[in-house]
Amino acid sequence: MTQTTPNHKVTVSGWAAHDSAGVLTPYTFKRRVNGVDDVTIKILYCGICHTDIHQAKNDWGMTMYPVVPGHEITGLVTEVGSNVKGFKIGDRVGVGCLAASCLECEFCKESEENYCDKLQFSYNGIFWDGSITYGGYSDTYVADYRFVVHVPQSLPMDAAAPLLCAGITVYSPMIDNKLHESTGKRIGIVGLGGLGHIAIKFAKAFGHHVSVISTTPSKEKEARERLDADDFIISTNPEQMQSKMRTLDFILNTVSAPHSIGPILELLKVKGTMVFVGAPAKPLELPSFPLIFGKRVVKGSIIGGMKETQEMLNFCGKNNIVCEIETVTPEKINEAFTRLANNDVKYRFVINIAGQKSSL
Ligand code: NAP
Ligand code: ZN
């Protein structure tokens, strides 16, 4: 499907997948002319989230092709509409997963736009003008200013990019479960990938004891030494899992693929909580025994609202929290997709869209 909306006159170069093979190729398309509520952004960097693979391959059955992925965008403002508040040309900004929401419902009023039932995503969504949204694997983005955030000066634009999705996705459930209000809790992070590695950093910054629950023994040394994890549990090792039963207060599950959750739930103390942020393509089996015998709670969470996203970035700016990234040129997106699908990245690919020589 190509855009036919009349005011879509800005020519943009990007990279799109055209079918469920999920292979990205150069793609030229049109974006809307900067409107009164819009800012236009010269994209510098865009992170590669596992969601981009799910969407490019239509794992969730909702992809509108051609799809231009990318919702971990950082860049510089080049144009500002007359109604825009708080942004000026040259500002260092970020765009995450949200492009639009109703702005009127109970959730939007509380800046929980991520739970608005009219929410639209920054790619593979439908904007107010009826056009399909195209994401950050492209050189320019036009965004409604209410869905744009400032990137603190102290954060490099490349290593900050994944905070726009991976960062807020793991920060929000931690705040929601009040992990910022007390220290010394025992936290489990399941899956040491893009989301998982930044989750360790937040949990440590909040002063907790952090256990990684992983399928990959070779990640242990670095998890402990570079990411400061306190414990590393191999989820495929029944003895290890058994020995850690009933030890954790809170678990964040970031796993992208189907996996067995019963043994992971057993790691929780009585009344402990596991929050799912990972989104496997197939439903997971939820055994009731670990729930009823431990009065345990299972919840879900999707990204975060705009106010919270800005708060998260400010928190990162103050505490020097950035993502561990491997930067790639746009020509290497397909290679990066394959490596990410094969669990071979430490810990997030970021596309150097504008060909920056050094991070800003
Ligand atoms: P990622 O970098 O690929 O990390 C996922 C991790 O899951 C892997 O590093 C691996 O960790 C583990 N894993 C992979 N396959 C597994 C399997 N078969 N069994 C058990 N563990 C496995 O992906 P990501 O970008 O962090 O995204 C993770 C998931 O979150 C994706 O499904 C994505 O769509 C979703 N997501 C949700 C939201 C939201 O708002 N809720 C936002 C962003 C992303 P180990 O090697 O340590 O086991
Ligand atoms: Zn994402």
mmCIF file of C-alpha atoms and ligand atoms in Angstrom:
data_model
loop_
_atom_site.group_PDB
_atom_site.id
_atom_site.type_symbol
_atom_site.label_atom_id
_atom_site.label_comp_id
_atom_site.label_asym_id
_atom_site.label_seq_id
_atom_site.Cartn_x
_atom_site.Cartn_y
_atom_site.Cartn_z
ATOM 1 C CA MET A 1 0.000 0.000 0.000
ATOM 2 C CA THR A 2 1.405 3.453 -0.850
ATOM 3 C CA GLN A 3 0.495 6.735 0.804
ATOM 4 C CA THR A 4 -1.980 8.875 -1.143
ATOM 5 C CA THR A 5 -2.766 11.512 1.494
ATOM 6 C CA PRO A 6 -2.593 14.922 -0.308
ATOM 7 C CA ASN A 7 -0.269 16.779 2.057
ATOM 8 C CA HIS A 8 2.262 13.943 2.096
ATOM 9 C CA LYS A 9 4.827 15.777 0.028
ATOM 10 C CA VAL A 10 8.074 15.301 1.934
ATOM 11 C CA THR A 11 10.273 12.755 0.184
ATOM 12 C CA VAL A 12 12.071 10.445 2.607
ATOM 13 C CA SER A 13 14.647 7.724 2.057
ATOM 14 C CA GLY A 14 14.236 4.683 4.227
ATOM 15 C CA TRP A 15 14.341 0.894 4.446
ATOM 16 C CA ALA A 16 11.226 -1.263 4.248
ATOM 17 C CA ALA A 17 10.188 -4.895 4.441
ATOM 18 C CA HIS A 18 7.686 -5.820 1.744
ATOM 19 C CA ASP A 19 6.484 -9.243 2.850
ATOM 20 C CA SER A 20 6.821 -11.768 5.662
ATOM 21 C CA ALA A 21 10.302 -12.760 4.534
ATOM 22 C CA GLY A 22 11.167 -9.606 6.503
ATOM 23 C CA VAL A 23 14.039 -8.533 4.253
ATOM 24 C CA LEU A 24 14.655 -4.785 4.269
ATOM 25 C CA THR A 25 15.445 -2.905 1.072
ATOM 26 C CA PRO A 26 15.886 0.806 0.329
ATOM 27 C CA TYR A 27 12.495 2.467 0.008
ATOM 28 C CA THR A 28 11.560 6.025 -0.895
ATOM 29 C CA PHE A 29 8.250 7.304 0.436
ATOM 30 C CA LYS A 30 6.404 10.507 1.416
ATOM 31 C CA ARG A 31 5.730 11.958 4.825
ATOM 32 C CA ARG A 32 3.287 14.733 5.660
ATOM 33 C CA VAL A 33 4.398 18.348 5.399
ATOM 34 C CA ASN A 34 5.183 19.691 8.891
ATOM 35 C CA GLY A 35 1.793 20.681 10.403
ATOM 36 C CA VAL A 36 0.993 23.228 13.125
ATOM 37 C CA ASP A 37 1.420 20.598 15.873
ATOM 38 C CA ASP A 38 4.406 18.891 14.280
ATOM 39 C CA VAL A 39 8.148 18.894 14.544
ATOM 40 C CA THR A 40 10.299 17.569 11.725
ATOM 41 C CA ILE A 41 13.328 15.589 12.849
ATOM 42 C CA LYS A 42 16.534 14.786 11.025
ATOM 43 C CA ILE A 43 17.080 11.240 12.250
ATOM 44 C CA LEU A 44 20.586 10.488 13.490
ATOM 45 C CA TYR A 45 20.161 7.056 15.040
ATOM 46 C CA CYS A 46 17.531 4.342 15.328
ATOM 47 C CA GLY A 47 17.745 1.268 17.545
ATOM 48 C CA ILE A 48 16.742 -2.185 16.314
ATOM 49 C CA CYS A 49 14.146 -3.591 18.707
ATOM 50 C CA HIS A 50 13.101 -7.242 18.560
ATOM 51 C CA THR A 51 9.615 -5.890 17.829
ATOM 52 C CA ASP A 52 10.984 -4.704 14.472
ATOM 53 C CA ILE A 53 11.704 -8.331 13.568
ATOM 54 C CA HIS A 54 8.265 -9.467 14.803
ATOM 55 C CA GLN A 55 6.660 -6.737 12.655
ATOM 56 C CA ALA A 56 8.864 -7.162 9.564
ATOM 57 C CA LYS A 57 8.041 -10.888 9.556
ATOM 58 C CA ASN A 58 4.366 -10.379 10.468
ATOM 59 C CA ASP A 59 4.794 -12.601 13.566
ATOM 60 C CA TRP A 60 1.783 -10.937 15.199
ATOM 61 C CA GLY A 61 -0.407 -10.977 12.041
ATOM 62 C CA MET A 62 -0.904 -7.202 11.987
ATOM 63 C CA THR A 63 1.762 -5.887 9.616
ATOM 64 C CA MET A 64 0.729 -3.468 6.853
ATOM 65 C CA TYR A 65 3.346 -3.780 4.095
ATOM 66 C CA PRO A 66 5.541 -2.122 3.092
ATOM 67 C CA VAL A 67 6.601 -1.570 6.679
ATOM 68 C CA VAL A 68 9.385 0.851 7.610
ATOM 69 C CA PRO A 69 10.306 -0.253 11.152
ATOM 70 C CA GLY A 70 12.048 1.766 13.847
ATOM 71 C CA HIS A 71 10.744 3.241 17.112
ATOM 72 C CA GLU A 72 13.951 4.047 18.957
ATOM 73 C CA ILE A 73 14.667 7.313 17.199
ATOM 74 C CA THR A 74 17.025 10.127 18.133
ATOM 75 C CA GLY A 75 17.673 13.182 16.021
ATOM 76 C CA LEU A 76 17.643 16.957 15.674
ATOM 77 C CA VAL A 77 14.629 19.202 15.180
ATOM 78 C CA THR A 78 14.709 20.938 11.782
ATOM 79 C CA GLU A 79 11.220 22.461 11.653
ATOM 80 C CA VAL A 80 8.608 23.456 14.224
ATOM 81 C CA GLY A 81 4.855 24.078 13.733
ATOM 82 C CA SER A 82 3.129 27.200 15.069
ATOM 83 C CA ASN A 83 1.271 25.388 17.906
ATOM 84 C CA VAL A 84 4.315 23.504 19.132
ATOM 85 C CA LYS A 85 5.344 24.126 22.724
ATOM 86 C CA GLY A 86 8.704 23.252 24.240
ATOM 87 C CA PHE A 87 10.722 22.460 21.109
ATOM 88 C CA LYS A 88 12.869 24.604 18.837
ATOM 89 C CA ILE A 89 15.049 24.036 15.807
ATOM 90 C CA GLY A 90 18.281 22.248 16.742
ATOM 91 C CA ASP A 91 16.890 20.493 19.834
ATOM 92 C CA ARG A 92 18.135 16.960 20.542
ATOM 93 C CA VAL A 93 14.995 14.862 20.618
ATOM 94 C CA GLY A 94 13.673 11.333 20.660
ATOM 95 C CA VAL A 95 10.606 9.544 19.315
ATOM 96 C CA GLY A 96 9.551 6.175 20.642
ATOM 97 C CA CYS A 97 6.638 3.873 19.908
ATOM 98 C CA LEU A 98 3.794 6.389 20.027
ATOM 99 C CA ALA A 99 2.607 8.596 17.172
ATOM 100 C CA ALA A 100 -0.874 9.527 18.347
ATOM 101 C CA SER A 101 -3.579 8.905 20.932
ATOM 102 C CA CYS A 102 -7.019 10.455 21.555
ATOM 103 C CA LEU A 103 -5.612 13.015 24.066
ATOM 104 C CA GLU A 104 -8.998 13.029 25.870
ATOM 105 C CA CYS A 105 -9.598 9.714 27.606
ATOM 106 C CA GLU A 106 -8.811 8.953 31.254
ATOM 107 C CA PHE A 107 -5.469 7.433 30.249
ATOM 108 C CA CYS A 108 -4.373 10.290 27.993
ATOM 109 C CA LYS A 109 -5.304 12.799 30.726
ATOM 110 C CA GLU A 110 -2.959 10.978 33.113
ATOM 111 C CA SER A 111 -0.220 10.767 30.442
ATOM 112 C CA GLU A 112 -0.745 7.046 30.123
ATOM 113 C CA GLU A 113 -1.250 7.467 26.386
ATOM 114 C CA ASN A 114 0.167 3.972 25.991
ATOM 115 C CA TYR A 115 -3.131 2.584 27.339
ATOM 116 C CA CYS A 116 -5.432 4.778 25.205
ATOM 117 C CA ASP A 117 -7.586 2.526 23.042
ATOM 118 C CA LYS A 118 -7.061 4.884 20.096
ATOM 119 C CA LEU A 119 -3.291 4.825 20.447
ATOM 120 C CA GLN A 120 -1.339 4.643 17.203
ATOM 121 C CA PHE A 121 2.226 3.502 16.855
ATOM 122 C CA SER A 122 5.037 5.434 15.229
ATOM 123 C CA TYR A 123 5.249 2.745 12.558
ATOM 124 C CA ASN A 124 2.675 0.287 11.272
ATOM 125 C CA GLY A 125 0.044 2.541 12.856
ATOM 126 C CA ILE A 126 -2.596 4.837 11.378
ATOM 127 C CA PHE A 127 -2.147 8.554 12.003
ATOM 128 C CA TRP A 128 -4.991 11.079 12.493
ATOM 129 C CA ASP A 129 -4.943 11.891 8.763
ATOM 130 C CA GLY A 130 -5.539 8.229 7.884
ATOM 131 C CA SER A 131 -2.007 7.585 6.652
ATOM 132 C CA ILE A 132 0.009 4.549 7.669
ATOM 133 C CA THR A 133 2.939 5.508 9.853
ATOM 134 C CA TYR A 134 6.487 4.770 8.758
ATOM 135 C CA GLY A 135 9.244 4.441 11.360
ATOM 136 C CA GLY A 136 12.772 5.475 12.062
ATOM 137 C CA TYR A 137 14.671 3.337 9.562
ATOM 138 C CA SER A 138 14.613 6.500 7.455
ATOM 139 C CA ASP A 139 16.298 9.884 7.271
ATOM 140 C CA THR A 140 13.429 12.157 8.413
ATOM 141 C CA TYR A 141 10.505 11.856 10.811
ATOM 142 C CA VAL A 142 7.515 14.168 11.214
ATOM 143 C CA ALA A 143 5.984 13.828 14.679
ATOM 144 C CA ASP A 144 3.219 15.481 16.667
ATOM 145 C CA TYR A 145 5.157 17.352 19.375
ATOM 146 C CA ARG A 146 3.100 15.728 22.145
ATOM 147 C CA PHE A 147 4.818 12.445 21.248
ATOM 148 C CA VAL A 148 8.373 13.813 21.208
ATOM 149 C CA VAL A 149 10.799 13.975 24.149
ATOM 150 C CA HIS A 150 14.047 15.806 24.875
ATOM 151 C CA VAL A 151 17.292 13.843 25.059
ATOM 152 C CA PRO A 152 19.385 15.202 27.950
ATOM 153 C CA GLN A 153 22.640 16.834 26.880
ATOM 154 C CA SER A 154 24.699 14.348 28.887
ATOM 155 C CA LEU A 155 23.446 11.325 26.911
ATOM 156 C CA PRO A 156 25.088 10.357 23.606
ATOM 157 C CA MET A 157 22.473 10.213 20.860
ATOM 158 C CA ASP A 158 23.455 6.707 19.677
ATOM 159 C CA ALA A 159 23.478 4.923 23.047
ATOM 160 C CA ALA A 160 20.362 6.853 24.124
ATOM 161 C CA ALA A 161 18.258 5.743 21.145
ATOM 162 C CA PRO A 162 17.199 2.344 22.586
ATOM 163 C CA LEU A 163 15.960 4.076 25.729
ATOM 164 C CA LEU A 164 12.986 5.290 23.654
ATOM 165 C CA CYS A 165 11.534 1.775 23.602
ATOM 166 C CA ALA A 166 13.690 -0.746 25.487
ATOM 167 C CA GLY A 167 14.400 1.776 28.249
ATOM 168 C CA ILE A 168 10.871 2.967 28.934
ATOM 169 C CA THR A 169 9.443 -0.549 28.542
ATOM 170 C CA VAL A 170 11.456 -1.833 31.491
ATOM 171 C CA TYR A 171 11.443 1.412 33.522
ATOM 172 C CA SER A 172 7.656 1.809 33.549
ATOM 173 C CA PRO A 173 6.761 -1.512 35.256
ATOM 174 C CA MET A 174 9.518 -0.930 37.807
ATOM 175 C CA ILE A 175 8.004 2.438 38.731
ATOM 176 C CA ASP A 176 4.484 0.981 38.618
ATOM 177 C CA ASN A 177 5.592 -1.693 41.099
ATOM 178 C CA LYS A 178 7.310 0.945 43.265
ATOM 179 C CA LEU A 179 10.818 -0.418 42.868
ATOM 180 C CA HIS A 180 12.091 3.162 43.013
ATOM 181 C CA GLU A 181 10.645 3.676 46.489
ATOM 182 C CA SER A 182 12.699 1.146 48.453
ATOM 183 C CA THR A 183 16.040 -0.570 48.051
ATOM 184 C CA GLY A 184 17.332 -4.097 48.655
ATOM 185 C CA LYS A 185 14.590 -6.038 46.898
ATOM 186 C CA ARG A 186 15.500 -9.217 45.003
ATOM 187 C CA ILE A 187 14.740 -8.675 41.343
ATOM 188 C CA GLY A 188 14.871 -11.205 38.495
ATOM 189 C CA ILE A 189 15.326 -10.205 34.879
ATOM 190 C CA VAL A 190 14.420 -12.979 32.416
ATOM 191 C CA GLY A 191 16.237 -12.721 29.064
ATOM 192 C CA LEU A 192 19.472 -10.791 28.724
ATOM 193 C CA GLY A 193 18.871 -8.939 25.471
ATOM 194 C CA GLY A 194 18.074 -5.347 24.539
ATOM 195 C CA LEU A 195 15.350 -4.918 27.159
ATOM 196 C CA GLY A 196 17.006 -7.160 29.742
ATOM 197 C CA HIS A 197 20.367 -5.406 29.847
ATOM 198 C CA ILE A 198 18.861 -1.988 30.442
ATOM 199 C CA ALA A 199 16.507 -3.493 33.044
ATOM 200 C CA ILE A 200 19.574 -4.609 35.019
ATOM 201 C CA LYS A 201 20.895 -1.038 34.937
ATOM 202 C CA PHE A 202 17.633 0.455 36.241
ATOM 203 C CA ALA A 203 17.203 -2.186 38.944
ATOM 204 C CA LYS A 204 20.789 -1.622 40.111
ATOM 205 C CA ALA A 205 20.323 2.172 40.025
ATOM 206 C CA PHE A 206 17.273 1.738 42.289
ATOM 207 C CA GLY A 207 19.490 -0.199 44.723
ATOM 208 C CA HIS A 208 18.279 -3.764 44.300
ATOM 209 C CA HIS A 209 19.875 -7.205 44.168
ATOM 210 C CA VAL A 210 19.585 -8.373 40.557
ATOM 211 C CA SER A 211 19.455 -11.948 39.268
ATOM 212 C CA VAL A 212 19.571 -12.596 35.534
ATOM 213 C CA ILE A 213 17.573 -15.626 34.416
ATOM 214 C CA SER A 214 18.996 -16.679 31.079
ATOM 215 C CA THR A 215 19.206 -19.542 28.599
ATOM 216 C CA THR A 216 22.758 -18.555 27.607
ATOM 217 C CA PRO A 217 25.568 -19.562 30.001
ATOM 218 C CA SER A 218 28.160 -17.622 27.965
ATOM 219 C CA LYS A 219 26.483 -14.351 29.001
ATOM 220 C CA GLU A 220 27.230 -14.860 32.694
ATOM 221 C CA LYS A 221 30.737 -13.373 32.980
ATOM 222 C CA GLU A 222 29.808 -10.148 31.250
ATOM 223 C CA ALA A 223 26.482 -9.883 33.066
ATOM 224 C CA ARG A 224 28.302 -9.938 36.366
ATOM 225 C CA GLU A 225 31.402 -7.931 35.426
ATOM 226 C CA ARG A 226 30.141 -5.367 32.938
ATOM 227 C CA LEU A 227 26.489 -5.037 33.897
ATOM 228 C CA ASP A 228 26.969 -5.559 37.628
ATOM 229 C CA ALA A 229 24.381 -8.342 37.987
ATOM 230 C CA ASP A 230 24.547 -10.060 41.389
ATOM 231 C CA ASP A 231 23.433 -13.522 40.318
ATOM 232 C CA PHE A 232 22.997 -15.484 37.096
ATOM 233 C CA ILE A 233 20.565 -18.383 36.905
ATOM 234 C CA ILE A 234 20.445 -20.716 33.911
ATOM 235 C CA SER A 235 16.753 -21.315 33.273
ATOM 236 C CA THR A 236 17.429 -24.610 31.463
ATOM 237 C CA ASN A 237 19.286 -26.032 34.487
ATOM 238 C CA PRO A 238 16.637 -27.603 36.782
ATOM 239 C CA GLU A 239 19.015 -27.929 39.774
ATOM 240 C CA GLN A 240 19.918 -24.245 39.642
ATOM 241 C CA MET A 241 16.291 -23.244 39.268
ATOM 242 C CA GLN A 242 15.300 -25.518 42.145
ATOM 243 C CA SER A 243 17.930 -24.019 44.434
ATOM 244 C CA LYS A 244 16.585 -20.488 43.834
ATOM 245 C CA MET A 245 12.892 -21.227 44.415
ATOM 246 C CA ARG A 246 11.004 -18.616 46.441
ATOM 247 C CA THR A 247 13.895 -16.149 46.451
ATOM 248 C CA LEU A 248 12.707 -13.238 44.282
ATOM 249 C CA ASP A 249 10.302 -10.385 45.025
ATOM 250 C CA PHE A 250 9.741 -9.270 41.448
ATOM 251 C CA ILE A 251 10.488 -10.651 37.994
ATOM 252 C CA LEU A 252 10.500 -8.806 34.690
ATOM 253 C CA ASN A 253 10.115 -11.202 31.771
ATOM 254 C CA THR A 254 11.592 -9.818 28.531
ATOM 255 C CA VAL A 255 11.764 -13.051 26.521
ATOM 256 C CA SER A 256 10.799 -12.770 22.842
ATOM 257 C CA ALA A 257 10.022 -16.449 22.181
ATOM 258 C CA PRO A 258 7.745 -19.140 23.641
ATOM 259 C CA HIS A 259 9.223 -20.587 26.837
ATOM 260 C CA SER A 260 8.173 -22.429 29.949
ATOM 261 C CA ILE A 261 7.055 -20.029 32.686
ATOM 262 C CA GLY A 262 6.092 -22.422 35.488
ATOM 263 C CA PRO A 263 9.666 -22.864 36.769
ATOM 264 C CA ILE A 264 10.262 -19.113 36.490
ATOM 265 C CA LEU A 265 7.165 -18.372 38.585
ATOM 266 C CA GLU A 266 8.496 -20.766 41.239
ATOM 267 C CA LEU A 267 11.461 -18.400 41.688
ATOM 268 C CA LEU A 268 9.090 -15.806 43.144
ATOM 269 C CA LYS A 269 8.506 -15.532 46.867
ATOM 270 C CA VAL A 270 4.937 -15.908 48.106
ATOM 271 C CA LYS A 271 2.942 -12.888 46.824
ATOM 272 C CA GLY A 272 5.699 -12.019 44.344
ATOM 273 C CA THR A 273 4.913 -10.448 40.976
ATOM 274 C CA MET A 274 6.039 -11.255 37.454
ATOM 275 C CA VAL A 275 5.496 -8.634 34.760
ATOM 276 C CA PHE A 276 5.579 -9.643 31.097
ATOM 277 C CA VAL A 277 6.969 -7.187 28.612
ATOM 278 C CA GLY A 278 8.241 -9.746 26.085
ATOM 279 C CA ALA A 279 5.748 -10.541 23.343
ATOM 280 C CA PRO A 280 6.267 -14.046 21.899
ATOM 281 C CA ALA A 281 4.304 -14.724 18.734
ATOM 282 C CA LYS A 282 2.533 -17.729 20.295
ATOM 283 C CA PRO A 283 0.592 -17.805 23.589
ATOM 284 C CA LEU A 284 2.442 -19.072 26.652
ATOM 285 C CA GLU A 285 1.051 -21.743 28.946
ATOM 286 C CA LEU A 286 0.204 -20.354 32.382
ATOM 287 C CA PRO A 287 0.192 -23.180 34.962
ATOM 288 C CA SER A 288 -2.083 -22.415 37.889
ATOM 289 C CA PHE A 289 -0.147 -24.343 40.564
ATOM 290 C CA PRO A 290 2.725 -21.873 40.976
ATOM 291 C CA LEU A 291 0.115 -19.094 41.131
ATOM 292 C CA ILE A 292 -2.216 -20.613 43.703
ATOM 293 C CA PHE A 293 0.452 -22.123 45.953
ATOM 294 C CA GLY A 294 2.401 -18.888 46.029
ATOM 295 C CA LYS A 295 -0.425 -16.320 45.767
ATOM 296 C CA ARG A 296 1.665 -14.931 42.922
ATOM 297 C CA VAL A 297 0.648 -12.244 40.482
ATOM 298 C CA VAL A 298 1.257 -12.111 36.731
ATOM 299 C CA LYS A 299 0.852 -8.807 34.903
ATOM 300 C CA GLY A 300 1.746 -7.187 31.590
ATOM 301 C CA SER A 301 3.011 -3.764 30.601
ATOM 302 C CA ILE A 302 3.485 -1.893 27.346
ATOM 303 C CA ILE A 303 6.142 0.822 26.919
ATOM 304 C CA GLY A 304 5.220 3.906 29.006
ATOM 305 C CA GLY A 305 3.452 7.255 28.726
ATOM 306 C CA MET A 306 5.082 10.404 27.359
ATOM 307 C CA LYS A 307 5.600 12.093 30.748
ATOM 308 C CA GLU A 308 7.174 8.954 32.151
ATOM 309 C CA THR A 309 9.372 8.575 29.054
ATOM 310 C CA GLN A 310 10.771 12.067 29.642
ATOM 311 C CA GLU A 311 11.256 11.265 33.349
ATOM 312 C CA MET A 312 13.098 8.059 32.412
ATOM 313 C CA LEU A 313 15.421 9.961 30.062
ATOM 314 C CA ASN A 314 16.087 12.574 32.744
ATOM 315 C CA PHE A 315 16.821 9.780 35.232
ATOM 316 C CA CYS A 316 19.274 8.259 32.743
ATOM 317 C CA GLY A 317 20.873 11.663 32.171
ATOM 318 C CA LYS A 318 21.421 12.142 35.908
ATOM 319 C CA ASN A 319 22.632 8.604 36.569
ATOM 320 C CA ASN A 320 24.713 8.107 33.404
ATOM 321 C CA ILE A 321 22.570 5.231 32.225
ATOM 322 C CA VAL A 322 22.960 4.416 28.542
ATOM 323 C CA CYS A 323 22.513 1.293 26.473
ATOM 324 C CA GLU A 324 25.343 -1.019 25.455
ATOM 325 C CA ILE A 325 25.201 -0.821 21.693
ATOM 326 C CA GLU A 326 26.749 -2.020 18.468
ATOM 327 C CA THR A 327 26.364 0.604 15.769
ATOM 328 C CA VAL A 328 25.657 -0.544 12.196
ATOM 329 C CA THR A 329 25.308 1.222 8.865
ATOM 330 C CA PRO A 330 21.908 0.982 7.139
ATOM 331 C CA GLU A 331 23.322 -1.513 4.611
ATOM 332 C CA LYS A 332 23.814 -3.944 7.498
ATOM 333 C CA ILE A 333 20.227 -3.935 8.789
ATOM 334 C CA ASN A 334 19.459 -7.404 7.428
ATOM 335 C CA GLU A 335 22.666 -8.801 8.911
ATOM 336 C CA ALA A 336 21.759 -7.196 12.231
ATOM 337 C CA PHE A 337 18.238 -8.713 12.052
ATOM 338 C CA THR A 338 19.725 -12.180 11.524
ATOM 339 C CA ARG A 339 22.175 -11.751 14.366
ATOM 340 C CA LEU A 340 19.482 -10.386 16.701
ATOM 341 C CA ALA A 341 17.195 -13.311 15.838
ATOM 342 C CA ASN A 342 20.133 -15.629 16.639
ATOM 343 C CA ASN A 343 20.717 -13.984 20.032
ATOM 344 C CA ASP A 344 24.050 -12.546 18.858
ATOM 345 C CA VAL A 345 24.206 -8.910 19.970
ATOM 346 C CA LYS A 346 25.535 -7.101 23.022
ATOM 347 C CA TYR A 347 23.034 -5.755 23.637
ATOM 348 C CA ARG A 348 21.329 -3.529 21.093
ATOM 349 C CA PHE A 349 22.012 -2.707 17.448
ATOM 350 C CA VAL A 350 21.673 0.964 16.611
ATOM 351 C CA ILE A 351 21.559 2.122 12.991
ATOM 352 C CA ASN A 352 23.745 5.124 12.235
ATOM 353 C CA ILE A 353 21.179 6.663 9.900
ATOM 354 C CA ALA A 354 22.927 9.955 9.160
ATOM 355 C CA GLY A 355 26.435 8.475 8.948
ATOM 356 C CA GLN A 356 27.710 10.359 12.007
ATOM 357 C CA LYS A 357 31.471 9.993 12.499
ATOM 358 C CA SER A 358 31.204 10.138 16.277
ATOM 359 C CA SER A 359 28.318 10.104 18.721
ATOM 360 C CA LEU A 360 26.818 13.498 19.559
HETATM 361 P P1 NAP B 1 16.211 -9.440 22.392
HETATM 362 O O1 NAP B 1 17.277 -8.417 22.425
HETATM 363 O O2 NAP B 1 16.220 -10.437 21.292
HETATM 364 O O3 NAP B 1 16.191 -10.179 23.810
HETATM 365 C C1 NAP B 1 15.342 -11.261 24.086
HETATM 366 C C2 NAP B 1 16.068 -12.238 24.993
HETATM 367 O O4 NAP B 1 15.169 -13.310 25.259
HETATM 368 C C3 NAP B 1 17.285 -12.904 24.376
HETATM 369 O O5 NAP B 1 18.436 -12.130 24.514
HETATM 370 C C4 NAP B 1 17.375 -14.198 25.159
HETATM 371 O O6 NAP B 1 18.045 -13.961 26.394
HETATM 372 C C5 NAP B 1 15.926 -14.507 25.480
HETATM 373 N N1 NAP B 1 15.408 -15.546 24.592
HETATM 374 C C6 NAP B 1 15.365 -15.540 23.242
HETATM 375 N N2 NAP B 1 14.827 -16.661 22.770
HETATM 376 C C7 NAP B 1 14.510 -17.403 23.843
HETATM 377 C C8 NAP B 1 13.881 -18.674 24.023
HETATM 378 N N3 NAP B 1 13.506 -19.420 22.974
HETATM 379 N N4 NAP B 1 13.684 -19.137 25.289
HETATM 380 C C9 NAP B 1 14.070 -18.395 26.344
HETATM 381 N N5 NAP B 1 14.681 -17.182 26.233
HETATM 382 C C10 NAP B 1 14.880 -16.706 25.003
HETATM 383 O O7 NAP B 1 14.766 -8.752 22.303
HETATM 384 P P2 NAP B 1 14.279 -7.337 22.916
HETATM 385 O O8 NAP B 1 14.417 -6.285 21.892
HETATM 386 O O9 NAP B 1 14.850 -7.179 24.260
HETATM 387 O O10 NAP B 1 12.696 -7.626 23.015
HETATM 388 C C11 NAP B 1 12.212 -8.656 23.843
HETATM 389 C C12 NAP B 1 10.710 -8.848 23.650
HETATM 390 O O11 NAP B 1 10.019 -7.728 24.194
HETATM 391 C C13 NAP B 1 10.259 -8.965 22.204
HETATM 392 O O12 NAP B 1 9.215 -9.923 22.129
HETATM 393 C C14 NAP B 1 9.692 -7.575 21.902
HETATM 394 O O13 NAP B 1 8.721 -7.572 20.879
HETATM 395 C C15 NAP B 1 9.077 -7.243 23.239
HETATM 396 N N6 NAP B 1 8.892 -5.808 23.493
HETATM 397 C C16 NAP B 1 7.797 -5.468 24.233
HETATM 398 C C17 NAP B 1 7.605 -4.137 24.558
HETATM 399 C C18 NAP B 1 6.449 -3.738 25.416
HETATM 400 O O14 NAP B 1 6.096 -2.569 25.439
HETATM 401 N N7 NAP B 1 5.876 -4.651 26.178
HETATM 402 C C19 NAP B 1 8.505 -3.170 24.112
HETATM 403 C C20 NAP B 1 9.630 -3.568 23.399
HETATM 404 C C21 NAP B 1 9.816 -4.899 23.094
HETATM 405 P P3 NAP B 1 18.993 -15.086 27.076
HETATM 406 O O15 NAP B 1 20.037 -15.411 26.047
HETATM 407 O O16 NAP B 1 19.535 -14.380 28.260
HETATM 408 O O17 NAP B 1 18.107 -16.246 27.433
HETATM 409 ZN ZN ZN B 2 10.638 -1.717 20.718
#
